[in-house]
Amino acid sequence: MNKIYEPKPNTWAAILERPTKTVDDIELTVKEIFKEVQKKGDEAVAKYTSVFDGVLVENLEVSEQEIKSAVAAVPTQLKEAIQLAKSNIEKFHVAQKTAKIEVETVAGVQCWQEKRPIQKIGLYIPGGTAPLFSTVLMLAVPATIAGCKEIVLCSPPDKNGSINSAILYAAQLCGVTKILKVGGIQAIAGMTFGTQTIPKVYKIFGPGNQYVTVAKQLATQFGVAIDMPAGPSELLVMADATAVPAFVASDLLSQAEHGMDSQVILVSTSKKMMDAVEEEIQMQLELLPRKAIAEKAIANSKLIFVENDTIALDLINEYGPEHFIVCAANEAFYTNGIENAGSVFIGNYTPESAGDYASGTNHTLPTNGYAKNYSGVNLDSFMKSMTFQKISEKGIQNIGNAIEIMAEAEGLQAHKNAVTLRLKSLE
Amino acid sequence: MNKIYEPKPNTWAAILERPTKTVDDIELTVKEIFKEVQKKGDEAVAKYTSVFDGVLVENLEVSEQEIKSAVAAVPTQLKEAIQLAKSNIEKFHVAQKTAKIEVETVAGVQCWQEKRPIQKIGLYIPGGTAPLFSTVLMLAVPATIAGCKEIVLCSPPDKNGSINSAILYAAQLCGVTKILKVGGIQAIAGMTFGTQTIPKVYKIFGPGNQYVTVAKQLATQFGVAIDMPAGPSELLVMADATAVPAFVASDLLSQAEHGMDSQVILVSTSKKMMDAVEEEIQMQLELLPRKAIAEKAIANSKLIFVENDTIALDLINEYGPEHFIVCAANEAFYTNGIENAGSVFIGNYTPESAGDYASGTNHTLPTNGYAKNYSGVNLDSFMKSMTFQKISEKGIQNIGNAIEIMAEAEGLQAHKNAVTLRLKSLE
């Protein structure tokens, strides 16, 4: 752990710098596979599934029977936990529905805004050791609430050609319309171009390794939207003297176990707290099954002592953390003043894990400083806002002249004509 | 004009295909200039301003004095038109403000969503023959309502090193905090990296030529967000027998005058209407100052006759037009059923020009089929949504066990520990 005391503001950028990766060599591979999937469809998908996942999948689409077996295989206790999480995520995202916004800006000029669902969306759920069924909930629940017609889920098959049961259980529970055994670059390419089996979608959501990340970026060049750019997961905890060191340490470690490149930062106005958290981390770390991973992330972590809350808040806003836990006497100062953060966790009994799984908020959040310019996934991520206007004869008479003058000043005569003709017809 | 009768659905994609451009050769230039601006700042900006705009600009920033002169130079009539437009745009975008959304998902688990402004934004306004002061309104007005702290505007200088007066007038009227005489790739690079004079911003908005478009795409690789991917402007008009041919023709022409690559489509359930519109277009075209441009766009335009409203709507949704005018007896059928469109204009007295300038809706809209997955610019484009949660002791007891079970099932023991420790402390 790196302990830093009262760093000067002009050193913050360097201290808070995130590791950057070059992706040039990956890009070539991704482009190649995109080309081949575009050209050969399912044949190319099968080939790369065999290469990367080491399995020949006969039928890409998960069958009714497989879903039934998966539902039967998930322990009741886990089902109940997933159902509770689903219910909370539903409550929070249903509340995000917005009504039509209607304004008569001038008499006879009726303008309104409505949100309509993106018709076809794709969800990518990684496979491997950690089956992220929680991400299925976080994406499929709001997609269903939004009213997306096609919700396609891609996840890589294991060596037996299967997808983890909990993922399948969550998918059928949350309204996914098609589940496909395909992962990695070939899955993103498949959803970008469409193949015989994989539907082409308009927007792709979900996490993944660096191949998936680069593939999602490339997909945007072919007209597909993505949820947000991705980077390693991050947590910044602000803990003053009122925090509980053991809790803070457990939160930092829960971030650290994600990956060796996880970003873990503690900001404190108490040196005593900082030392106590450090000690707790060492103790708790020993007991973790993913100790090897967490240890590496912790070695790169930063414990930063600052003089007061104002400096702390400035530094946190400069960083723009994905997850921000605040355990401080003056918590309102932080919640009111935070400008850049994905999701904010307040108080001693609000661990990041709660938001990761079951409290109801979404866990797909902007990393890598993107909290400065991107929203986390929310109901609106699955919709687009459209505007409408209806102008009456009176209305065009009220604003027509202004339009004519502006169009003329911009040198766009035909724009002016479209109004002039209408005004003349009303004379 | 290409007249097409009752095309089969399997031919729609080909008929509605938009022209694609290869940008490979532009990309190299853009990358070079980005590198140089990143390294040399203002020096590189000045160099490329000299190369591309043919002028040596001593002071990049527009001075108070220049703004004063510009304000004095704009004719009163135009000022009043701009003020009316601003007032309507304000009314419509202020109405888009959303309240904090707060839900207690389970007793003791308080979750809420708030939107906060993106702190630093950049607006790009093209120079050249058509001074797009209307776009200043469309971007700066909602940015100010959102509460963005820094609103930087870049626009290329003319041969005298000046920016068009109407652009400067609109900028100072709408709360732009800094105006810079810089255009093209070097402007986008400057706002991406920051230079001695140009502030680094978090999100860049605004239209531009293909160099600007590619530069904005490249900016996203350096952590900057952009409003949306760009393409040539488009208009699709649905006109049944109740439409007014002269009005429809004037709307199609107002789209056509934008550029030779503008997309102009008429869909009709009346062959008579189609013929009448065609005739009107020929007549009105003769009188346009931008006839040469409009003529080319019209030559590529499509007039499509379909059997009935249902087929028309399906075809329109497949296309996903940026601007969609509907002049039809059964207009509710279209406004209710439209899934993919940037902005919808309803009835005979609602020309696209109204939304381009003064009705109050935003004119920065998704082109190139992006209406399927992107919103037009709206108040939320200048904000990001953040979530907050505060869990009480009772709250964590209510959902703690579900989190433990899910974290364990995903193999994330430290996530579980963060909850277990807290639950134990409450025993």
XYZ file of N, CA and C in Angstrom, chain B residues 138-358:
663
model
N -28.907 25.854 -29.793
C -29.342 24.485 -29.513
C -28.436 23.783 -28.514
N -27.172 24.235 -28.444
C -26.231 23.566 -27.545
C -25.992 24.369 -26.265
N -25.824 25.681 -26.396
C -25.472 26.480 -25.214
C -26.669 26.662 -24.273
N -27.878 26.763 -24.834
C -29.049 26.959 -23.965
C -29.236 25.766 -23.013
N -29.313 24.526 -23.516
C -29.466 23.422 -22.549
C -28.236 23.246 -21.644
N -27.035 23.557 -22.149
C -25.831 23.430 -21.304
C -25.940 24.357 -20.101
N -26.438 25.555 -20.341
C -26.594 26.524 -19.255
C -27.678 26.072 -18.281
N -28.781 25.568 -18.818
C -29.847 25.068 -17.943
C -29.341 23.893 -17.099
N -28.539 23.029 -17.711
C -28.010 21.871 -16.982
C -27.083 22.313 -15.854
N -26.439 23.465 -16.021
C -25.524 23.950 -14.988
C -24.060 23.608 -15.263
N -23.723 23.310 -16.505
C -22.314 23.055 -16.856
C -21.492 24.290 -16.470
N -20.353 24.059 -15.807
C -19.550 25.182 -15.302
C -18.788 25.883 -16.407
N -18.110 25.085 -17.229
C -17.343 25.664 -18.329
C -17.999 25.296 -19.640
N -18.349 26.311 -20.441
C -18.931 26.061 -21.762
C -18.015 26.740 -22.784
N -17.194 25.923 -23.416
C -16.194 26.433 -24.350
C -16.738 26.321 -25.765
N -16.594 27.379 -26.563
C -17.050 27.320 -27.949
C -15.869 27.534 -28.889
N -15.697 26.616 -29.830
C -14.660 26.768 -30.859
C -15.318 26.934 -32.220
N -14.839 27.898 -32.984
C -15.346 28.110 -34.339
C -14.193 28.686 -35.168
N -14.066 28.228 -36.402
C -12.908 28.674 -37.194
C -12.981 30.154 -37.567
N -11.837 30.837 -37.552
C -11.792 32.239 -37.968
C -11.905 32.358 -39.486
N -12.464 33.475 -39.941
C -12.454 33.734 -41.387
C -11.094 34.312 -41.789
N -10.990 34.741 -43.040
C -9.698 35.233 -43.556
C -9.172 36.440 -42.777
N -10.105 37.168 -42.122
C -9.683 38.322 -41.322
C -9.425 37.955 -39.865
N -9.489 36.694 -39.556
C -9.264 36.283 -38.173
C -10.448 36.538 -37.267
N -11.646 36.609 -37.855
C -12.832 36.888 -37.031
C -13.820 35.732 -37.073
N -14.697 35.734 -36.104
C -15.820 34.797 -36.114
C -17.073 35.609 -36.433
N -17.973 35.004 -37.194
C -19.232 35.649 -37.582
C -19.944 36.291 -36.387
N -20.426 37.511 -36.585
C -21.047 38.289 -35.511
C -22.245 37.590 -34.887
N -23.083 36.964 -35.714
C -24.280 36.325 -35.171
C -23.902 35.162 -34.252
N -22.823 34.467 -34.591
C -22.348 33.382 -33.719
C -21.886 33.953 -32.378
N -21.119 35.046 -32.432
C -20.649 35.663 -31.182
C -21.824 36.198 -30.367
N -22.776 36.816 -31.062
C -23.951 37.346 -30.358
C -24.678 36.221 -29.623
N -24.944 35.126 -30.348
C -25.672 34.001 -29.742
C -24.870 33.400 -28.586
N -23.560 33.334 -28.740
C -22.723 32.718 -27.703
C -22.787 33.504 -26.402
N -22.639 34.833 -26.493
C -22.673 35.624 -25.256
C -24.075 35.655 -24.656
N -25.087 35.570 -25.539
C -26.470 35.574 -25.060
C -26.803 34.310 -24.271
N -26.167 33.202 -24.652
C -26.587 31.898 -24.118
C -25.641 31.334 -23.066
N -24.692 32.142 -22.578
C -23.901 31.689 -21.434
C -22.619 30.955 -21.744
N -22.131 31.048 -22.990
C -20.832 30.441 -23.304
C -19.763 31.156 -22.474
N -18.850 30.401 -21.846
C -17.887 31.021 -20.933
C -16.573 31.398 -21.619
N -16.274 30.794 -22.753
C -15.030 31.108 -23.457
C -15.220 30.825 -24.944
N -14.840 31.781 -25.791
C -14.993 31.587 -27.239
C -13.616 31.608 -27.870
N -13.329 30.606 -28.681
C -11.997 30.486 -29.278
C -12.072 30.462 -30.795
N -11.125 31.165 -31.396
C -11.059 31.197 -32.863
C -10.241 30.021 -33.349
N -10.821 28.896 -33.353
C -10.103 27.713 -33.829
C -11.129 26.718 -34.360
N -10.805 26.125 -35.482
C -11.746 25.218 -36.129
C -11.126 23.875 -36.454
N -11.896 23.052 -37.124
C -11.418 21.801 -37.679
C -10.823 20.833 -36.669
N -9.944 19.993 -37.195
C -9.319 18.954 -36.377
C -8.593 19.557 -35.185
N -7.916 20.705 -35.405
C -7.115 21.292 -34.323
C -7.989 21.781 -33.167
N -9.221 22.166 -33.452
C -10.135 22.573 -32.374
C -10.522 21.369 -31.520
N -10.873 20.286 -32.203
C -11.293 19.078 -31.468
C -10.103 18.527 -30.663
N -8.932 18.529 -31.276
C -7.729 18.060 -30.558
C -7.447 18.963 -29.356
N -7.590 20.261 -29.546
C -7.348 21.208 -28.454
C -8.275 20.959 -27.268
N -9.559 20.747 -27.545
C -10.511 20.511 -26.449
C -10.322 19.123 -25.835
N -9.709 18.211 -26.595
C -9.466 16.856 -26.069
C -8.310 16.855 -25.074
N -7.223 17.529 -25.437
C -6.019 17.473 -24.594
C -5.859 18.721 -23.718
N -6.478 19.820 -24.140
C -6.216 21.105 -23.496
C -4.899 21.657 -24.018
N -4.860 22.952 -24.210
C -3.592 23.618 -24.577
C -3.439 24.794 -23.605
N -2.441 25.633 -23.831
C -2.261 26.811 -22.965
C -3.538 27.671 -22.975
N -4.205 27.732 -24.125
C -5.373 28.617 -24.240
C -6.708 27.864 -24.267
N -6.719 26.691 -24.881
C -7.976 25.944 -25.026
C -8.161 25.018 -23.821
N -9.266 25.143 -23.104
C -9.486 24.237 -21.972
C -9.807 22.809 -22.443
N -9.329 21.855 -21.692
C -9.698 20.452 -21.911
C -11.142 20.289 -21.436
N -11.957 19.613 -22.223
C -13.357 19.425 -21.813
C -13.680 17.937 -21.680
N -14.840 17.641 -21.092
C -15.245 16.243 -20.875
C -16.157 15.720 -21.982
N -16.833 16.637 -22.672
C -17.754 16.180 -23.731
C -17.805 17.238 -24.822
N -17.759 16.798 -26.065
C -17.777 17.717 -27.202
C -19.065 17.533 -28.001
N -19.702 18.641 -28.310
C -20.953 18.661 -29.076
C -20.750 19.434 -30.376
N -21.594 19.145 -31.341
C -21.673 20.016 -32.503
C -21.339 19.346 -33.817
N -21.842 19.953 -34.894
C -21.686 19.380 -36.229
C -20.345 19.766 -36.839
N -20.079 19.258 -38.027
C -18.840 19.615 -38.705
C -18.684 18.791 -39.959
N -17.676 19.106 -40.716
C -17.397 18.336 -41.929
C -16.792 16.977 -41.561
N -16.381 16.218 -42.567
C -15.927 14.866 -42.266
C -14.635 14.843 -41.453
N -13.835 15.893 -41.532
C -12.620 15.957 -40.715
C -12.992 16.105 -39.239
N -13.930 17.002 -38.987
C -14.399 17.209 -37.610
C -15.048 15.935 -37.073
N -15.819 15.274 -37.928
C -16.488 14.040 -37.524
C -15.483 12.969 -37.124
N -14.476 12.780 -37.940
C -13.456 11.777 -37.619
C -12.673 12.208 -36.375
N -12.415 13.504 -36.245
C -11.694 13.999 -35.066
C -12.501 13.747 -33.794
N -13.809 13.940 -33.851
C -14.644 13.679 -32.673
C -14.610 12.192 -32.320
N -14.639 11.354 -33.338
C -14.541 9.911 -33.074
C -13.220 9.584 -32.382
N -12.154 10.186 -32.865
C -10.834 9.915 -32.278
C -10.773 10.441 -30.840
N -11.404 11.567 -30.605
C -11.421 12.157 -29.252
C -11.934 11.153 -28.221
N -12.899 10.314 -28.631
C -13.474 9.351 -27.681
C -12.434 8.332 -27.212
N -11.382 8.158 -27.986
C -10.316 7.231 -27.555
C -9.432 7.858 -26.493
N -9.623 9.148 -26.241
C -8.832 9.818 -25.207
C -9.716 10.241 -24.030
N -10.820 9.543 -23.851
C -11.639 9.758 -22.660
C -12.697 10.842 -22.783
N -12.777 11.482 -23.933
C -13.775 12.538 -24.128
C -15.056 11.905 -24.689
N -16.197 12.333 -24.191
C -17.462 11.861 -24.755
C -17.880 12.791 -25.889
N -18.722 12.319 -26.787
C -19.258 13.183 -27.844
C -20.789 13.063 -27.864
N -21.435 14.065 -28.488
C -22.896 14.063 -28.501
C -23.453 12.837 -29.213
N -22.973 12.576 -30.405
C -23.428 11.405 -31.159
C -22.610 11.268 -32.433
N -22.621 10.066 -33.049
C -21.914 9.936 -34.329
C -22.680 10.743 -35.385
N -21.960 11.275 -36.346
C -22.608 12.166 -37.323
C -22.679 11.547 -38.710
N -23.632 12.032 -39.480
C -23.769 11.635 -40.879
C -24.533 12.725 -41.592
N -24.705 12.599 -42.907
C -25.461 13.616 -43.647
C -26.887 13.728 -43.122
N -27.434 14.926 -43.188
C -28.775 15.200 -42.684
C -29.838 14.493 -43.541
N -30.974 14.189 -42.930
C -31.998 13.392 -43.611
C -33.408 13.884 -43.296
N -34.273 13.713 -44.256
C -35.691 13.992 -44.027
C -36.523 12.942 -44.737
N -37.477 12.388 -44.006
C -38.465 11.520 -44.635
C -39.839 12.138 -44.389
N -40.574 12.349 -45.475
C -41.934 12.877 -45.363
C -42.924 11.773 -45.718
N -43.906 11.568 -44.844
C -45.037 10.694 -45.175
C -46.201 11.615 -45.532
N -46.633 11.558 -46.778
C -47.720 12.425 -47.224
C -48.806 11.582 -47.881
N -49.995 11.579 -47.318
C -51.094 10.899 -48.016
C -51.857 11.930 -48.851
N -53.033 11.571 -49.312
C -53.761 12.452 -50.236
C -54.161 13.777 -49.596
N -54.107 13.866 -48.245
C -54.532 15.100 -47.565
C -53.413 16.135 -47.456
N -52.211 15.802 -47.869
C -51.085 16.740 -47.747
C -51.176 17.834 -48.805
N -50.368 18.882 -48.624
C -50.320 19.972 -49.607
C -49.008 19.826 -50.399
N -49.125 19.508 -51.695
C -47.914 19.204 -52.470
C -46.843 20.297 -52.393
N -47.259 21.572 -52.446
C -46.274 22.659 -52.419
C -45.513 22.676 -51.098
N -46.229 22.432 -50.017
C -45.575 22.413 -48.703
C -44.586 21.235 -48.623
N -45.050 20.075 -49.054
C -44.190 18.889 -48.990
C -42.923 19.118 -49.817
N -43.116 19.669 -51.008
C -41.950 19.932 -51.880
C -40.990 20.905 -51.207
N -41.526 21.919 -50.554
C -40.646 22.909 -49.910
C -39.854 22.287 -48.762
N -40.468 21.344 -48.061
C -39.759 20.665 -46.978
C -38.640 19.776 -47.528
N -38.969 19.032 -48.583
C -37.956 18.152 -49.181
C -36.783 18.994 -49.689
N -37.099 20.150 -50.274
C -36.026 21.012 -50.796
C -35.210 21.641 -49.677
N -35.846 21.951 -48.561
C -35.081 22.561 -47.466
C -34.074 21.545 -46.924
N -34.422 20.286 -47.009
C -33.435 19.266 -46.646
C -32.358 19.159 -47.723
N -32.791 19.192 -48.961
C -31.860 18.982 -50.077
C -30.795 20.070 -50.155
N -31.122 21.291 -49.717
C -30.135 22.368 -49.864
C -28.976 22.253 -48.871
N -29.117 21.366 -47.873
C -28.043 21.219 -46.873
C -26.731 20.762 -47.510
N -26.857 19.790 -48.408
C -25.644 19.276 -49.036
C -26.007 18.267 -50.100
N -25.046 17.980 -50.964
C -25.339 17.063 -52.067
C -25.569 15.645 -51.562
N -25.074 15.373 -50.343
C -25.267 14.035 -49.777
C -26.483 13.957 -48.855
N -27.280 15.020 -48.786
C -28.498 14.993 -47.965
C -29.434 13.884 -48.436
N -30.123 13.275 -47.488
C -31.036 12.192 -47.814
C -32.465 12.721 -47.801
N -33.170 12.552 -48.918
C -34.525 13.084 -49.055
C -35.453 11.966 -49.515
N -36.449 11.661 -48.699
C -37.342 10.559 -49.035
C -38.800 10.971 -48.851
N -39.618 10.638 -49.839
C -41.066 10.821 -49.699
C -41.724 9.451 -49.711
N -42.567 9.198 -48.727
C -43.366 7.980 -48.724
C -44.814 8.414 -48.849
N -45.520 7.793 -49.758
C -46.910 8.214 -49.955
C -47.822 7.027 -50.227
N -49.067 7.181 -49.803
C -50.082 6.181 -50.149
C -50.942 6.691 -51.301
N -50.497 7.794 -51.939
C -51.253 8.367 -53.051
C -50.314 8.654 -54.220
N -50.576 7.973 -55.331
C -49.738 8.177 -56.522
C -49.895 9.596 -57.055
N -51.108 10.116 -56.904
C -51.387 11.461 -57.378
C -50.545 12.471 -56.594
N -50.499 12.270 -55.261
C -49.709 13.156 -54.411
C -48.231 13.093 -54.806
N -47.768 11.889 -55.077
C -46.353 11.720 -55.429
C -46.020 12.512 -56.688
N -46.906 12.404 -57.682
C -46.667 13.124 -58.932
C -46.726 14.631 -58.727
N -47.695 15.062 -57.908
C -47.855 16.504 -57.678
C -46.641 17.066 -56.946
N -46.114 16.326 -55.988
C -44.926 16.783 -55.247
C -43.726 16.872 -56.196
N -43.608 15.882 -57.049
C -42.492 15.869 -57.995
C -42.515 17.136 -58.858
N -43.711 17.450 -59.339
C -43.877 18.630 -60.178
C -43.507 19.907 -59.412
N -44.008 20.015 -58.183
C -43.730 21.180 -57.337
C -42.232 21.335 -57.077
N -41.581 20.227 -56.852
C -40.135 20.283 -56.586
C -39.422 20.931 -57.756
N -39.763 20.486 -58.956
C -39.105 21.035 -60.142
C -39.308 22.546 -60.245
N -40.519 22.986 -59.948
C -40.811 24.415 -60.026
C -40.060 25.219 -58.973
N -40.118 24.754 -57.730
C -39.496 25.503 -56.634
C -37.967 25.475 -56.723
N -37.447 24.384 -57.226
C -35.988 24.220 -57.326
C -35.354 25.344 -58.137
N -36.048 25.750 -59.213
C -35.512 26.755 -60.134
C -35.150 28.048 -59.421
N -35.881 28.357 -58.354
C -35.744 29.657 -57.703
C -34.720 29.678 -56.565
N -34.108 28.539 -56.277
C -33.233 28.475 -55.105
C -31.804 28.951 -55.395
N -31.251 29.779 -54.511
C -29.846 30.174 -54.678
C -28.906 28.961 -54.561
N -29.274 28.004 -53.724
C -28.432 26.809 -53.579
C -28.926 25.683 -54.496
N -29.446 26.072 -55.665
C -30.027 25.105 -56.610
C -29.054 23.972 -56.971
N -27.817 24.334 -57.196
C -26.827 23.337 -57.646
C -26.693 22.206 -56.636
N -26.659 22.588 -55.362
C -26.555 21.585 -54.296
C -27.844 20.788 -54.205
N -28.958 21.508 -54.113
C -30.255 20.859 -53.909
C -30.584 19.897 -55.053
N -30.204 20.295 -56.251
C -30.488 19.482 -57.432
C -29.841 18.096 -57.328
N -28.594 18.097 -56.887
C -27.873 16.821 -56.736
C -28.557 15.928 -55.709
N -28.910 16.526 -54.563
C -29.561 15.740 -53.507
C -30.911 15.218 -53.988
N -31.630 16.068 -54.742
C -32.940 15.663 -55.258
C -32.811 14.530 -56.274
N -31.755 14.587 -57.056
C -31.544 13.526 -58.056
C -31.425 12.161 -57.394
N -30.858 12.150 -56.176
C -30.721 10.884 -55.446
C -31.911 10.567 -54.554
N -32.892 11.467 -54.532
C -34.004 11.288 -53.598
C -34.898 10.141 -54.044
N -35.726 9.692 -53.135
C -36.625 8.592 -53.444
C -38.063 8.944 -53.107
N -38.941 8.687 -54.085
C -40.375 8.850 -53.853
C -40.947 7.436 -53.862
N -41.479 7.013 -52.759
C -41.888 5.611 -52.619
C -43.394 5.517 -52.393
N -44.061 4.831 -53.296
C -45.486 4.591 -53.121
C -45.696 3.257 -52.422
N -46.488 3.292 -51.352
C -46.823 2.035 -50.669
C -48.342 1.918 -50.560
N -48.812 0.679 -50.345
C -50.235 0.391 -50.421
C -51.051 1.020 -49.304
N -50.496 1.037 -48.087
C -51.311 1.526 -46.972
C -50.430 2.037 -45.830
N -51.084 2.596 -44.798
C -50.376 3.192 -43.677
C -49.502 2.182 -42.917
N -49.992 0.979 -42.783
C -49.241 -0.025 -42.018
C -47.894 -0.308 -42.669
N -47.931 -0.484 -43.982
C -46.677 -0.744 -44.702
C -45.780 0.488 -44.619
N -46.388 1.662 -44.756
C -45.600 2.900 -44.681
C -44.866 2.986 -43.353
N -45.576 2.727 -42.270
C -44.967 2.845 -40.940
C -43.829 1.831 -40.753
N -44.049 0.608 -41.227
C -42.991 -0.400 -41.116
C -41.729 0.061 -41.844
N -41.951 0.587 -43.037
C -40.810 1.045 -43.844
C -40.093 2.213 -43.158
N -40.858 3.127 -42.598
C -40.265 4.295 -41.935
C -39.465 3.853 -40.708
N -40.019 2.902 -39.955
C -39.288 2.401 -38.792
C -38.017 1.655 -39.198
N -38.042 1.021 -40.340
C -36.825 0.350 -40.800
C -35.753 1.377 -41.155
N -36.179 2.508 -41.705
C -35.229 3.554 -42.087
C -34.729 4.334 -40.871
N -35.616 4.727 -39.982
C -35.228 5.512 -38.807
C -34.723 6.888 -39.172
N -35.596 7.752 -39.738
C -35.137 9.058 -40.226
C -34.758 10.018 -39.097
N -33.817 10.912 -39.399
C -33.472 11.988 -38.468
C -34.691 12.899 -38.276
N -35.215 13.421 -39.394
C -36.430 14.236 -39.365
C -37.548 13.456 -40.038
N -38.713 13.441 -39.425
C -39.848 12.717 -39.975
C -41.070 13.630 -39.952
N -41.516 14.031 -41.145
C -42.719 14.841 -41.252
C -43.889 13.939 -41.619
N -44.986 14.060 -40.905
C -46.148 13.268 -41.265
C -47.339 14.189 -41.530
N -47.790 14.142 -42.781
C -48.987 14.884 -43.195
C -49.978 13.846 -43.686
N -50.773 13.339 -42.780
C -51.661 12.230 -43.124
C -52.938 12.329 -42.303
N -54.020 11.842 -42.872
C -55.310 11.877 -42.176
C -55.189 11.142 -40.845
N -54.524 10.018 -40.906
C -54.407 9.175 -39.722
C -53.089 9.460 -38.999
N -52.877 10.716 -38.592
C -51.553 11.067 -38.060
C -51.248 10.365 -36.734
N -52.281 10.096 -35.937
C -52.045 9.432 -34.647
C -51.454 8.033 -34.838
N -51.864 7.385 -35.932
C -51.306 6.057 -36.229
C -49.789 6.133 -36.344
N -49.314 7.185 -36.950
C -47.863 7.342 -37.138
C -47.161 7.803 -35.860
N -47.760 8.782 -35.161
C -47.071 9.286 -33.970
C -47.058 8.230 -32.865
N -48.102 7.424 -32.796
C -48.083 6.350 -31.792
C -47.154 5.221 -32.184
N -47.079 4.956 -33.472
C -46.354 3.768 -33.925
C -44.900 4.003 -34.279
N -44.469 5.265 -34.330
C -43.097 5.495 -34.758
C -42.135 5.016 -33.653
N -41.211 4.163 -34.023
C -40.252 3.622 -33.056
C -38.890 4.285 -33.211
N -38.556 4.609 -34.446
C -37.219 5.117 -34.721
C -37.277 6.402 -35.540
N -37.067 7.534 -34.874
C -36.982 8.825 -35.563
C -36.332 9.804 -34.598
N -35.622 10.769 -35.137
C -35.019 11.774 -34.279
C -36.061 12.766 -33.783
N -36.752 13.410 -34.726
C -37.785 14.370 -34.357
C -38.924 14.248 -35.351
N -40.147 14.374 -34.843
C -41.338 14.146 -35.657
C -42.114 15.461 -35.805
N -42.456 15.799 -37.034
C -43.164 17.042 -37.359
C -44.539 16.673 -37.896
N -45.574 17.186 -37.264
C -46.918 16.683 -37.530
C -47.821 17.750 -38.160
N -48.379 17.426 -39.308
C -49.396 18.275 -39.915
C -48.846 19.236 -40.959
N -49.758 19.876 -41.651
C -49.385 20.704 -42.803
C -48.659 21.992 -42.443
N -48.786 22.454 -41.185
C -48.167 23.737 -40.819
C -46.950 23.572 -39.906
N -46.330 22.399 -40.014
C -45.174 22.110 -39.180
C -43.964 21.763 -40.044
N -43.347 22.763 -40.674
C -42.185 22.465 -41.509
C -40.980 22.096 -40.636
N -40.045 21.381 -41.229
C -38.816 21.042 -40.503
C -38.096 22.307 -40.054
N -38.152 23.360 -40.845
C -37.500 24.631 -40.484
C -37.871 25.098 -39.088
N -39.106 24.834 -38.680
C -39.562 25.294 -37.369
C -38.674 24.688 -36.275
N -38.461 23.388 -36.385
C -37.619 22.720 -35.390
C -36.149 23.051 -35.575
N -35.762 23.391 -36.787
C -34.364 23.775 -37.032
C -34.012 25.070 -36.310
N -34.994 25.925 -36.140
C -34.692 27.259 -35.624
C -35.398 27.664 -34.339
N -36.690 27.539 -34.291
C -37.384 28.399 -33.334
C -38.529 27.789 -32.545
